Coordinates of C-alpha atoms in Angstrom, one line a residue:
Chain A
M1 CA 42.2 -115.5 -45.4
I2 CA 44.7 -115.7 -48.3
T3 CA 42.1 -115.3 -50.9
S4 CA 40.5 -112.3 -49.2
N5 CA 43.9 -110.7 -48.7
K6 CA 44.9 -110.4 -52.4
P7 CA 42.1 -108.2 -53.7
N8 CA 42.5 -106.1 -50.5
R9 CA 46.1 -105.4 -51.3
L10 CA 45.4 -104.7 -54.9
N11 CA 42.7 -102.3 -53.8
K12 CA 45.1 -100.5 -51.6
V13 CA 47.7 -100.2 -54.3
L14 CA 45.2 -98.9 -56.8
S15 CA 43.7 -96.4 -54.4
Y16 CA 47.2 -95.1 -53.4
L17 CA 48.2 -94.9 -57.0
L18 CA 45.1 -92.8 -57.7
L19 CA 45.8 -90.6 -54.7
V20 CA 49.4 -90.1 -55.8
V21 CA 48.4 -89.1 -59.4
L22 CA 45.8 -86.6 -58.0
A23 CA 48.3 -85.2 -55.6
V24 CA 50.8 -84.7 -58.4
V25 CA 48.2 -83.0 -60.6
I26 CA 47.3 -80.6 -57.8
L27 CA 50.7 -79.9 -56.4
A28 CA 52.8 -79.8 -59.6
P29 CA 51.7 -76.3 -60.7
F30 CA 52.4 -75.0 -57.2
F31 CA 55.9 -76.5 -57.1
I32 CA 56.7 -75.5 -60.6
G33 CA 55.7 -72.0 -59.6
I34 CA 58.0 -72.0 -56.6
W35 CA 60.8 -73.6 -58.6
T36 CA 60.6 -71.0 -61.4
S37 CA 60.6 -68.2 -58.9
F38 CA 64.3 -69.1 -58.3
L39 CA 65.3 -69.2 -62.0
P40 CA 66.4 -66.2 -64.2
T41 CA 63.7 -64.9 -66.5
M42 CA 65.8 -65.7 -69.6
D43 CA 65.8 -69.4 -68.7
I44 CA 62.0 -69.4 -68.1
A45 CA 61.3 -67.7 -71.4
Q46 CA 63.4 -70.3 -73.2
G47 CA 61.6 -73.1 -71.4
N48 CA 64.8 -74.2 -69.7
F49 CA 63.1 -75.4 -66.5
F50 CA 66.0 -77.6 -65.5
S51 CA 68.4 -74.7 -65.4
T52 CA 70.9 -74.7 -62.5
K53 CA 71.2 -70.9 -62.1
V54 CA 69.1 -70.9 -58.9
S55 CA 69.2 -67.7 -56.9
F56 CA 67.1 -65.3 -54.8
D57 CA 67.7 -62.5 -57.4
N58 CA 64.0 -62.5 -58.4
Y59 CA 62.9 -62.0 -54.8
V60 CA 65.4 -59.1 -54.3
A61 CA 64.2 -57.6 -57.6
A62 CA 60.5 -57.9 -56.5
F63 CA 61.2 -56.1 -53.2
T64 CA 63.4 -53.4 -54.7
K65 CA 62.0 -52.6 -58.1
T66 CA 58.3 -52.8 -57.4
P67 CA 55.9 -51.4 -54.8
I68 CA 55.2 -55.0 -53.6
V69 CA 56.0 -54.1 -50.0
R70 CA 53.4 -51.4 -50.1
Y71 CA 50.8 -53.8 -51.5
L72 CA 51.7 -56.4 -48.9
G73 CA 51.3 -53.8 -46.2
N74 CA 47.9 -52.7 -47.6
S75 CA 46.7 -56.3 -47.8
L76 CA 47.9 -57.1 -44.3
V77 CA 46.2 -54.1 -42.8
I78 CA 42.9 -54.6 -44.6
S79 CA 42.9 -58.4 -44.0
T80 CA 43.6 -58.0 -40.3
L81 CA 41.0 -55.3 -39.8
T82 CA 38.4 -57.3 -41.8
M83 CA 39.1 -60.4 -39.7
L84 CA 38.9 -58.6 -36.4
A85 CA 35.7 -56.7 -37.4
Q86 CA 34.0 -59.9 -38.6
L87 CA 35.0 -61.8 -35.4
V88 CA 33.5 -59.0 -33.3
F89 CA 30.4 -58.2 -35.2
C90 CA 29.5 -61.8 -36.3
S91 CA 29.9 -63.2 -32.9
M92 CA 27.9 -60.4 -31.3
S93 CA 25.0 -60.8 -33.8
A94 CA 25.2 -64.6 -33.4
Y95 CA 25.0 -64.3 -29.7
A96 CA 21.9 -62.2 -30.0
F97 CA 20.3 -64.7 -32.4
V98 CA 21.0 -67.6 -29.9
F99 CA 20.7 -66.2 -26.4
L100 CA 18.5 -63.2 -26.6
K101 CA 14.7 -63.5 -27.0
F102 CA 13.2 -60.8 -29.1
K103 CA 10.3 -60.3 -31.5
Y104 CA 10.8 -61.5 -35.1
R105 CA 14.1 -63.1 -34.2
N106 CA 13.7 -65.9 -36.7
A107 CA 12.4 -63.6 -39.4
I108 CA 15.4 -61.3 -39.0
F109 CA 17.7 -64.3 -39.1
I110 CA 16.1 -65.5 -42.3
L111 CA 16.7 -62.1 -43.8
F112 CA 20.3 -62.5 -42.9
L113 CA 20.4 -65.9 -44.7
I114 CA 18.7 -64.5 -47.8
T115 CA 21.6 -62.1 -48.3
M116 CA 23.8 -65.2 -48.6
M117 CA 21.9 -66.3 -51.6
L118 CA 22.9 -63.2 -53.6
P119 CA 26.2 -63.7 -55.3
F120 CA 28.7 -60.9 -54.5
E121 CA 29.0 -60.1 -58.2
A122 CA 25.3 -59.2 -58.4
E123 CA 25.7 -56.6 -55.7
I124 CA 28.8 -55.0 -57.2
I125 CA 27.1 -52.4 -59.4
P126 CA 24.8 -50.9 -56.7
N127 CA 27.6 -51.2 -54.1
F128 CA 30.0 -49.4 -56.4
T129 CA 27.5 -46.6 -57.0
T130 CA 27.0 -46.2 -53.3
V131 CA 30.7 -46.0 -52.4
K132 CA 31.3 -43.7 -55.3
N133 CA 28.6 -41.3 -54.1
L134 CA 30.1 -41.5 -50.6
G135 CA 33.5 -40.5 -52.0
M136 CA 35.1 -43.6 -50.7
L137 CA 36.9 -44.7 -53.8
D138 CA 40.6 -45.5 -53.8
N139 CA 40.7 -45.5 -50.0
Y140 CA 41.1 -48.1 -47.2
S141 CA 37.5 -47.5 -46.2
V142 CA 36.1 -48.8 -49.5
L143 CA 38.0 -52.1 -48.9
L144 CA 37.0 -52.4 -45.3
I145 CA 33.5 -51.0 -44.6
P146 CA 31.5 -53.3 -46.9
F147 CA 33.2 -56.3 -45.3
L148 CA 32.9 -55.5 -41.6
T149 CA 30.4 -58.3 -41.1
S150 CA 29.2 -61.2 -43.1
A151 CA 26.0 -63.2 -43.1
F152 CA 28.0 -66.4 -43.5
G153 CA 30.0 -65.6 -40.4
T154 CA 26.9 -64.9 -38.4
F155 CA 25.3 -68.0 -39.6
M156 CA 28.3 -70.2 -38.9
L157 CA 28.8 -68.8 -35.4
R158 CA 25.1 -69.0 -34.6
Q159 CA 25.1 -72.7 -35.4
A160 CA 28.2 -73.1 -33.2
F161 CA 26.8 -71.1 -30.3
M162 CA 23.6 -73.2 -30.4
Q163 CA 25.8 -76.2 -29.5
T164 CA 27.0 -74.5 -26.3
P165 CA 25.3 -76.5 -23.5
T166 CA 22.4 -74.6 -21.9
E167 CA 23.6 -75.6 -18.5
L168 CA 26.7 -73.4 -18.9
K169 CA 24.4 -70.4 -19.6
E170 CA 22.2 -71.3 -16.7
A171 CA 25.1 -71.8 -14.3
A172 CA 26.2 -68.3 -15.3
D173 CA 22.7 -66.9 -14.8
I174 CA 22.7 -68.3 -11.2
E175 CA 26.1 -66.7 -10.6
G176 CA 24.6 -63.4 -11.9
L177 CA 26.7 -62.8 -15.0
N178 CA 25.3 -60.2 -17.4
H179 CA 25.0 -60.8 -21.1
F180 CA 28.4 -59.3 -22.0
Q181 CA 30.1 -61.4 -19.3
I182 CA 28.4 -64.5 -20.6
Y183 CA 29.4 -63.6 -24.1
W184 CA 33.0 -62.8 -23.2
S185 CA 33.9 -65.4 -20.6
I186 CA 31.7 -68.4 -21.6
V187 CA 30.5 -68.3 -25.1
L188 CA 33.6 -67.0 -26.8
P189 CA 36.1 -69.3 -25.0
Y190 CA 33.7 -72.3 -25.5
N191 CA 33.5 -71.6 -29.2
K192 CA 37.2 -70.8 -29.6
I193 CA 37.6 -73.2 -32.5
S194 CA 34.7 -71.8 -34.5
M195 CA 36.1 -68.3 -33.9
I196 CA 39.5 -69.3 -35.2
T197 CA 37.9 -71.0 -38.2
L198 CA 36.0 -67.8 -39.0
G199 CA 39.1 -65.7 -38.4
A200 CA 41.2 -67.8 -40.8
Y201 CA 38.3 -67.8 -43.3
S202 CA 37.8 -64.0 -43.3
F203 CA 41.5 -63.2 -43.3
L204 CA 42.1 -65.4 -46.3
G205 CA 39.0 -64.1 -47.9
A206 CA 40.2 -60.5 -47.6
W207 CA 43.7 -61.5 -48.6
N208 CA 42.5 -63.1 -51.8
Q209 CA 40.1 -60.5 -52.8
Y210 CA 40.4 -59.4 -56.4
L211 CA 37.3 -58.1 -58.2
W212 CA 36.2 -55.5 -55.7
P213 CA 39.6 -53.9 -55.0
M214 CA 40.3 -53.9 -58.8
L215 CA 37.2 -51.8 -59.3
T216 CA 37.5 -49.5 -56.4
T217 CA 41.3 -48.8 -56.1
F218 CA 43.6 -47.3 -58.7
S219 CA 46.6 -46.0 -56.9
N220 CA 49.5 -47.8 -55.3
D221 CA 48.6 -46.3 -51.9
S222 CA 45.5 -48.5 -51.5
R223 CA 46.1 -51.2 -54.0
L224 CA 46.0 -54.7 -52.6
I225 CA 48.5 -57.5 -53.2
Q226 CA 46.4 -59.6 -55.6
N227 CA 45.8 -56.6 -57.8
G228 CA 49.4 -55.5 -57.4
L229 CA 50.5 -58.9 -58.8
R230 CA 48.3 -58.3 -61.8
Q231 CA 49.8 -54.9 -62.1
L232 CA 53.4 -56.2 -62.3
Q233 CA 52.4 -58.2 -65.3
S234 CA 51.0 -55.4 -67.4
E235 CA 53.1 -52.4 -66.3
E236 CA 56.0 -53.4 -68.5
T237 CA 56.1 -54.5 -72.1
F238 CA 58.4 -57.3 -71.3
N239 CA 57.1 -59.5 -68.5
D240 CA 59.8 -60.4 -65.9
W241 CA 58.3 -63.8 -65.2
G242 CA 60.9 -64.7 -62.7
M243 CA 60.1 -61.7 -60.6
I244 CA 56.4 -62.2 -61.0
Q245 CA 56.8 -65.8 -59.8
A246 CA 58.8 -64.6 -56.9
S247 CA 56.0 -62.2 -55.9
A248 CA 53.4 -64.8 -56.3
A249 CA 55.4 -67.1 -54.0
I250 CA 55.6 -64.3 -51.5
I251 CA 51.9 -63.7 -51.4
V252 CA 50.9 -67.3 -50.8
I253 CA 53.1 -67.4 -47.6
P254 CA 50.4 -65.9 -45.3
T255 CA 47.9 -68.5 -46.6
I256 CA 50.2 -71.3 -45.7
I257 CA 51.0 -69.8 -42.3
V258 CA 47.3 -69.4 -41.6
L259 CA 46.6 -73.0 -42.6
F260 CA 49.5 -74.4 -40.5
V261 CA 48.7 -72.4 -37.4
G262 CA 45.0 -73.1 -37.9
Q263 CA 45.6 -76.8 -38.1
H264 CA 47.0 -76.9 -34.7
Y265 CA 43.7 -75.8 -33.2
F266 CA 41.5 -78.2 -35.1
K267 CA 42.0 -80.9 -32.6
S268 CA 38.9 -82.6 -31.5
G269 CA 38.0 -82.9 -27.8
M270 CA 38.8 -79.4 -26.8
N271 CA 35.4 -79.0 -25.0
E272 CA 35.3 -82.4 -23.5
G273 CA 34.4 -82.5 -19.9
A274 CA 32.0 -79.6 -19.9
V275 CA 28.9 -81.6 -19.5
K276 CA 28.7 -85.3 -18.4
Chain B
M1 CA 13.8 -68.7 7.6
S2 CA 12.9 -71.5 5.2
T3 CA 11.9 -72.1 1.7
I4 CA 8.1 -72.2 1.2
L5 CA 6.3 -73.4 -1.9
N6 CA 2.7 -72.3 -1.9
Q7 CA 0.4 -73.8 -4.5
V8 CA 3.1 -73.7 -7.1
S9 CA 1.9 -74.6 -10.6
K10 CA 3.4 -74.7 -14.1
Q11 CA 1.8 -74.9 -17.4
Y12 CA 3.5 -74.7 -20.8
S13 CA 0.2 -74.5 -22.6
E14 CA -3.4 -74.3 -21.6
K15 CA -4.1 -78.0 -21.5
E16 CA -0.8 -79.3 -20.3
D17 CA -0.1 -79.1 -16.6
I18 CA 3.5 -79.8 -15.7
L19 CA 3.0 -79.2 -12.0
K20 CA -0.2 -78.8 -10.1
N21 CA -0.5 -77.0 -6.8
V22 CA 2.7 -78.1 -5.2
S23 CA 3.0 -76.9 -1.6
A24 CA 5.8 -77.6 0.8
E25 CA 7.9 -76.1 3.5
I26 CA 11.6 -76.8 3.4
E27 CA 13.3 -76.0 6.7
T28 CA 16.6 -74.3 6.9
G29 CA 19.5 -76.7 7.1
E30 CA 17.6 -79.8 6.1
F31 CA 18.3 -82.3 3.3
F32 CA 15.1 -82.2 1.2
V33 CA 14.7 -84.7 -1.6
I34 CA 12.3 -84.5 -4.4
V35 CA 11.8 -87.9 -5.9
G36 CA 9.6 -89.3 -8.7
P37 CA 9.7 -91.1 -12.0
S38 CA 11.0 -89.3 -15.0
G39 CA 8.6 -86.8 -16.5
C40 CA 6.8 -86.1 -13.2
G41 CA 8.0 -82.5 -13.2
K42 CA 10.6 -82.7 -10.4
S43 CA 13.4 -81.0 -12.4
T44 CA 11.0 -78.3 -13.5
L45 CA 10.1 -77.7 -9.8
L46 CA 13.8 -77.3 -9.0
R47 CA 14.4 -75.0 -11.9
M48 CA 11.4 -72.9 -10.7
I49 CA 13.0 -72.6 -7.3
A50 CA 16.3 -71.6 -9.0
G51 CA 14.5 -69.1 -11.2
L52 CA 15.5 -70.7 -14.5
T53 CA 11.9 -71.5 -15.3
S54 CA 9.1 -69.1 -14.7
I55 CA 6.2 -69.9 -12.3
S56 CA 2.8 -70.0 -13.8
D57 CA 0.8 -69.8 -10.6
G58 CA 1.5 -69.8 -6.9
E59 CA 4.3 -68.5 -4.8
I60 CA 7.8 -69.4 -3.8
S61 CA 9.4 -67.7 -0.9
I62 CA 13.0 -68.0 0.4
D63 CA 13.7 -66.7 3.9
G64 CA 10.5 -64.9 4.1
Q65 CA 10.9 -63.1 0.7
V66 CA 8.7 -63.9 -2.3
V67 CA 11.1 -64.7 -5.1
N68 CA 8.7 -65.2 -8.0
D69 CA 10.0 -62.2 -9.9
L70 CA 13.6 -62.3 -8.7
Q71 CA 16.5 -63.1 -11.1
P72 CA 18.3 -66.4 -10.3
K73 CA 21.4 -64.5 -9.0
D74 CA 19.3 -62.5 -6.5
R75 CA 17.9 -65.7 -4.9
K76 CA 21.1 -66.4 -3.1
L77 CA 21.4 -70.1 -4.1
T78 CA 23.8 -72.4 -5.9
M79 CA 23.0 -75.2 -8.2
V80 CA 24.7 -78.4 -9.2
F81 CA 23.6 -79.6 -12.6
Q82 CA 23.1 -83.2 -13.7
S83 CA 25.7 -82.6 -16.3
Y84 CA 27.9 -80.6 -13.9
A85 CA 28.1 -77.6 -16.3
L86 CA 31.9 -77.2 -15.9
F87 CA 33.7 -74.7 -18.1
P88 CA 36.0 -76.8 -20.3
F89 CA 38.4 -74.0 -21.0
L90 CA 39.1 -73.3 -17.3
N91 CA 41.1 -75.5 -14.9
V92 CA 39.6 -76.9 -11.8
W93 CA 40.6 -74.0 -9.6
D94 CA 39.2 -71.4 -12.0
N95 CA 36.0 -73.4 -12.4
V96 CA 35.4 -73.2 -8.7
A97 CA 36.4 -69.5 -8.5
F98 CA 34.3 -68.5 -11.5
G99 CA 31.1 -67.6 -9.6
L100 CA 33.0 -65.8 -6.8
K101 CA 35.0 -63.7 -9.3
A102 CA 31.7 -62.9 -11.1
R103 CA 30.3 -61.6 -7.9
N104 CA 33.3 -59.3 -7.4
I105 CA 34.4 -60.8 -4.1
D106 CA 37.7 -59.7 -2.7
Q107 CA 40.7 -61.5 -4.2
A108 CA 42.1 -62.9 -1.0
E109 CA 38.7 -64.2 0.1
V110 CA 38.2 -65.9 -3.3
H111 CA 41.6 -67.7 -2.8
Q112 CA 40.6 -68.7 0.7
R113 CA 37.2 -70.1 -0.2
V114 CA 38.3 -71.9 -3.4
N115 CA 41.2 -73.6 -1.6
D116 CA 39.0 -74.6 1.3
A117 CA 36.3 -75.9 -1.0
L118 CA 38.9 -77.9 -3.0
D119 CA 40.3 -79.3 0.3
M120 CA 36.9 -80.3 1.4
V121 CA 36.2 -82.4 -1.7
N122 CA 39.8 -83.7 -1.9
L123 CA 40.7 -82.0 -5.2
S124 CA 43.6 -79.8 -4.1
E125 CA 46.1 -82.0 -6.0
L126 CA 44.2 -81.6 -9.3
K127 CA 43.5 -77.9 -9.2
E128 CA 45.6 -77.3 -12.4
R129 CA 43.8 -79.9 -14.4
K130 CA 41.2 -79.2 -17.1
P131 CA 37.8 -80.9 -16.8
R132 CA 38.6 -83.2 -19.7
E133 CA 41.5 -84.6 -17.8
L134 CA 39.3 -85.6 -14.9
S135 CA 37.2 -88.8 -14.3
G136 CA 33.5 -88.7 -13.9
G137 CA 33.7 -88.7 -10.1
Q138 CA 36.3 -85.9 -10.0
R139 CA 34.2 -83.8 -12.3
Q140 CA 31.3 -84.3 -10.0
R141 CA 33.5 -83.1 -7.1
V142 CA 34.4 -80.0 -9.0
A143 CA 30.7 -79.2 -9.3
L144 CA 30.3 -79.8 -5.6
A145 CA 33.2 -77.6 -4.8
R146 CA 31.6 -74.8 -6.7
A147 CA 28.5 -75.1 -4.5
V148 CA 30.7 -75.3 -1.4
A149 CA 32.7 -72.3 -2.2
S150 CA 29.7 -70.1 -2.6
D151 CA 28.3 -68.5 0.5
A152 CA 24.7 -69.3 -0.5
K153 CA 22.8 -71.1 2.2
L154 CA 20.5 -72.9 -0.3
C155 CA 21.9 -75.4 -2.7
L156 CA 19.9 -77.1 -5.4
M157 CA 21.1 -80.4 -7.0
D158 CA 19.5 -81.9 -10.1
E159 CA 20.2 -85.6 -10.2
P160 CA 23.9 -85.0 -9.6
L161 CA 24.8 -88.7 -9.4
S162 CA 23.0 -90.1 -12.4
N163 CA 26.0 -90.1 -14.6
L164 CA 28.2 -92.1 -12.3
D165 CA 28.6 -95.8 -12.0
A166 CA 26.9 -97.7 -9.1
Q167 CA 29.9 -97.9 -6.8
L168 CA 30.9 -94.3 -7.2
R169 CA 27.3 -93.3 -6.7
I170 CA 27.3 -94.9 -3.2
K171 CA 30.6 -93.1 -2.4
M172 CA 29.4 -89.7 -3.6
R173 CA 26.1 -90.2 -1.9
Q174 CA 27.9 -90.3 1.4
E175 CA 30.2 -87.4 0.5
I176 CA 27.3 -85.2 -0.4
Y177 CA 25.5 -86.1 2.8
Q178 CA 28.5 -85.4 4.9
L179 CA 29.1 -82.1 3.1
Q180 CA 25.6 -81.0 3.7
R181 CA 25.8 -81.8 7.4
K182 CA 29.2 -80.2 7.8
L183 CA 28.2 -76.9 6.0
G184 CA 24.8 -76.8 7.5
I185 CA 23.3 -75.7 4.2
T186 CA 19.7 -76.3 3.1
L187 CA 19.9 -78.8 0.2
I188 CA 17.1 -79.5 -2.2
Y189 CA 18.0 -82.6 -4.1
V190 CA 16.2 -84.0 -7.1
T191 CA 16.5 -87.7 -8.0
H192 CA 14.6 -90.5 -9.5
D193 CA 16.3 -93.0 -7.3
Q194 CA 14.3 -94.1 -4.3
V195 CA 17.4 -95.4 -2.6
E196 CA 19.1 -92.0 -2.7
A197 CA 16.0 -90.4 -1.4
M198 CA 15.7 -92.9 1.5
T199 CA 19.3 -92.8 2.5
M200 CA 20.0 -89.1 2.5
A201 CA 16.8 -87.2 3.1
D202 CA 15.5 -85.5 6.2
H203 CA 12.2 -85.1 4.3
I204 CA 11.1 -86.5 1.0
M205 CA 8.6 -85.1 -1.5
V206 CA 7.2 -87.8 -3.7
L207 CA 6.0 -86.4 -7.0
N208 CA 4.0 -88.3 -9.6
D209 CA 1.8 -87.4 -12.4
H210 CA 2.5 -83.7 -11.9
E211 CA 1.2 -83.8 -8.3
V212 CA 2.6 -84.2 -4.8
Q213 CA 1.8 -87.7 -3.6
Q214 CA 3.3 -87.4 -0.1
I215 CA 5.8 -85.4 1.9
G216 CA 7.4 -87.0 4.9
T217 CA 10.4 -88.4 6.6
P218 CA 11.8 -91.6 5.0
T219 CA 10.3 -93.6 7.8
E220 CA 6.9 -92.1 7.3
I221 CA 7.1 -92.6 3.6
Y222 CA 8.0 -96.3 4.0
Q223 CA 5.8 -97.2 6.9
Q224 CA 2.8 -95.0 6.1
P225 CA 2.7 -94.5 2.4
A226 CA -0.2 -92.2 1.4
N227 CA -1.2 -94.3 -1.6
E228 CA -0.4 -97.2 -3.8
F229 CA 2.1 -95.2 -5.9
V230 CA 4.2 -94.3 -2.9
A231 CA 4.1 -97.8 -1.6
N232 CA 5.1 -99.1 -5.0
F233 CA 7.9 -96.6 -5.5
F234 CA 9.8 -97.2 -2.3
G235 CA 11.3 -100.5 -1.3
T236 CA 13.1 -103.2 -3.2
P237 CA 11.9 -105.7 -4.2
L238 CA 8.6 -104.1 -5.1
I239 CA 5.7 -104.3 -2.8
N240 CA 3.0 -106.8 -3.7
L241 CA -0.3 -105.1 -4.5
L242 CA -3.2 -107.5 -4.6
P243 CA -6.9 -107.2 -4.7
A244 CA -8.7 -108.6 -1.6
Q245 CA -12.2 -109.1 -0.3
R246 CA -13.4 -108.6 3.3
V247 CA -14.3 -111.7 5.2
D248 CA -14.8 -110.2 8.6
D249 CA -13.5 -107.2 10.6
R250 CA -10.0 -108.5 10.7
T251 CA -9.7 -111.0 7.9
L252 CA -9.1 -110.5 4.3
N253 CA -9.4 -113.0 1.5
V254 CA -6.7 -112.4 -1.1
E255 CA -8.3 -113.5 -4.4
G256 CA -9.0 -116.9 -2.9
D257 CA -5.3 -117.7 -2.5
F258 CA -4.8 -117.1 1.1
E259 CA -6.3 -115.2 4.0
V260 CA -4.7 -112.3 5.9
K261 CA -5.4 -111.6 9.6
T262 CA -5.0 -107.8 9.7
E263 CA -4.0 -105.7 12.6
Q264 CA -6.3 -103.0 11.1
K265 CA -10.0 -103.1 11.2
I266 CA -11.5 -103.6 7.8
S267 CA -14.6 -101.5 6.8
E268 CA -14.8 -101.9 3.1
N269 CA -15.7 -104.9 1.1
E270 CA -13.2 -104.5 -1.7
V271 CA -9.7 -103.3 -1.0
N272 CA -6.2 -103.6 -2.4
V273 CA -3.8 -105.0 0.0
G274 CA -0.1 -104.0 -0.1
I275 CA 2.3 -106.5 1.4
R276 CA 6.0 -105.9 1.6
P277 CA 8.0 -108.9 0.2
G278 CA 9.4 -109.4 3.7
E279 CA 6.0 -109.9 5.2
L280 CA 5.2 -112.9 3.0
H281 CA 6.2 -116.4 3.9
V282 CA 6.8 -119.3 1.6
E283 CA 6.9 -122.9 2.4
A284 CA 7.1 -126.1 0.4
S285 CA 3.7 -127.7 0.1
D286 CA 1.9 -130.6 -1.5
E287 CA -0.3 -130.1 -4.6
L288 CA -3.4 -130.0 -2.4
N289 CA -2.4 -127.2 -0.1
A290 CA -0.3 -125.2 -2.5
N291 CA -1.5 -121.8 -3.6
A292 CA 1.4 -120.7 -5.8
T293 CA 4.1 -121.9 -8.3
V294 CA 7.6 -120.7 -8.1
K295 CA 8.8 -118.9 -11.2
S296 CA 12.4 -118.1 -10.3
S297 CA 14.5 -117.1 -7.3
E298 CA 17.4 -114.7 -7.0
F299 CA 20.0 -115.4 -4.4
L300 CA 21.4 -112.1 -3.0
G301 CA 23.8 -113.4 -0.4
D302 CA 22.1 -113.2 2.9
E303 CA 18.6 -113.2 1.5
T304 CA 16.7 -114.5 -1.5
I305 CA 13.9 -113.1 -3.6
V306 CA 11.4 -115.7 -4.7
Y307 CA 9.2 -114.8 -7.6
A308 CA 6.0 -116.8 -7.7
T309 CA 2.7 -116.9 -9.5
M310 CA -0.4 -117.3 -7.3
N311 CA -3.1 -119.6 -8.4
S312 CA -5.1 -116.5 -9.2
E313 CA -2.4 -115.6 -11.7
H314 CA -1.1 -112.7 -9.7
E315 CA 2.7 -112.4 -9.5
V316 CA 4.2 -112.0 -6.1
R317 CA 7.7 -111.3 -4.7
V318 CA 8.8 -112.9 -1.5
L319 CA 11.9 -111.9 0.4
I320 CA 13.2 -114.7 2.6
P321 CA 16.4 -114.8 4.7
G322 CA 19.2 -117.1 3.7
K323 CA 19.4 -119.3 0.6
A324 CA 16.2 -120.5 -1.1
V325 CA 15.6 -124.1 -1.6
F326 CA 12.8 -123.6 -4.1
A327 CA 13.2 -124.7 -7.7
P328 CA 11.2 -123.3 -10.6
Y329 CA 7.7 -124.8 -11.1
E330 CA 7.8 -126.1 -7.5
K331 CA 4.4 -125.8 -5.8
V332 CA 4.5 -123.7 -2.6
K333 CA 2.2 -122.3 0.0
I334 CA 2.5 -118.5 0.5
T335 CA 1.1 -116.8 3.6
A336 CA 1.2 -113.2 4.9
S337 CA 1.8 -111.6 8.3
G338 CA -0.7 -109.1 9.5
N339 CA 1.5 -106.1 8.8
V340 CA -0.1 -104.9 5.6
F341 CA -1.4 -101.7 4.0
L342 CA -5.0 -101.4 2.8
F343 CA -5.8 -99.2 -0.1
D344 CA -9.3 -98.0 -1.1
A345 CA -10.8 -98.0 -4.6
N346 CA -9.1 -94.6 -5.3
H347 CA -5.7 -96.2 -4.5
K348 CA -5.4 -94.1 -1.3
R349 CA -4.2 -95.8 1.8
I350 CA -6.9 -96.4 4.4
P351 CA -5.5 -94.9 7.6
F352 CA -4.7 -97.1 10.5
E353 CA -6.2 -95.4 13.5
S354 CA -3.9 -95.6 16.5
E355 CA -6.7 -95.9 19.1
E356 CA -7.9 -99.0 17.4
L357 CA -4.6 -100.6 18.3
V358 CA -5.0 -99.6 21.9
N359 CA -8.5 -101.1 22.1
A360 CA -7.5 -104.3 20.4

């Protein structure tokens, strides 16, 4: 026992050491960013990271001197609408792929999947031409309409819906529920966790968009937060790093909230007791 | 006013028959059990009655109405699934109320019916619980309450007890039986367990190999099995099926091991004889007169099963009252009473004509 214990303990120490090092490497930039957001820009520029002049001045400056509130609002609206639209449309199409029987069902589903193989960057030029011709540039619609649904969301929910026990559907058939009732009162509640996952995923996806809004928006009225952050950097000749850091800290807040709220739902065993 | 199956068949493909020409009449208010080994098509038959599986050929009518093309909801029935099919996101009360709400029944009546149903299965205390917080037996009761709350007069159950342990199964068996009697509903119950079939049914349909083997009351099934399969399927321990040769009108020679004086007149030279384990007798014997060797014996309390190998290499089971005094490898003499079944070369039972008995 004693001989086998030693390498075990050494193993443990080593693996924890490795984990700690990795955690520091990953977390350090994040915490340095947060920390510098409280420091005056002069200190940051001088590399004086251990300054004690900690204050919320940068945050106040970010809110008062820049249109960051407008950017935040734009992003919040676009992200929320994208999330809701994706939840509705992806779940409906996933329901059709799982519970409705129609001709060429699998062929159509494969077409869906094929669109996932095209990287978004490859679609940007034709998409840009299309929205330009439609006169949608620099408008909420250009940020919203191309993202109302996603092949990934449909695929993910289809796989989840397929796990719904068929007995639940059959029990509903015997009770005489129509498709919409089955969708609304059985399939959606049963797959709540997958819906929350997709919701978080699409919200964060929209929140963190950069390339597409950069190409299609050019006024503060429709600019999103990630592009706004970039804007702060180039608008002035002298970069107010403290304020930029403060803005950056502000915009990661929703990500953190989504992750913490989401974590609460990722408990296993939510659907236990349905069958058997 | 009954459920009638008329030449019902099911094929999934041209060559593969799942069910062949199933006909039966299920009377209103009776407990009808469909029993058979797994893969015999019994669940498919139940699903065809429910409308969850289409009918390839034949006709099903409920209360005088052909329902072949009706949606499940229009057939006015409820179903209890093997896996219960409870909604994990609803509590017990809402699970029971689910179907009623879907049918747009008046709120007050929903409350009344759900509460009554929960009372009837003793779940009123747990109505706020979610299915995951219930034990297997309680989940089973929720599924039953759902059927009780519905006003449908026809209830289908697909192996509802197969996920429960042995003790609970016996308890729920009695509860289901009492519920059926109390509510006066017609219950069609699918099981692979011959004990469930024997103890609960008014009528039993025995399915095997995609065909109906026999339909009858438990007594008929046990005392007058239509063929070797039915005789084999019912009764524990298993019936002894042995080849035998005719000696004279009332005497059979069982593979040279022993002779049976039958109550029934024998007309064929080669038959299979079916002897229930209780109809065999075993006694200690010397080497010379012995016709079997004991393999093992199982003491069950008030009776004992003796497993023995006949001199002709056939295995037999003998049920004797009390505790056995036979040790393995002991030589014994086995004899049979005249209460036996005779089966012809096609494994069908040769009927016992009642007038014969009168003449004898």
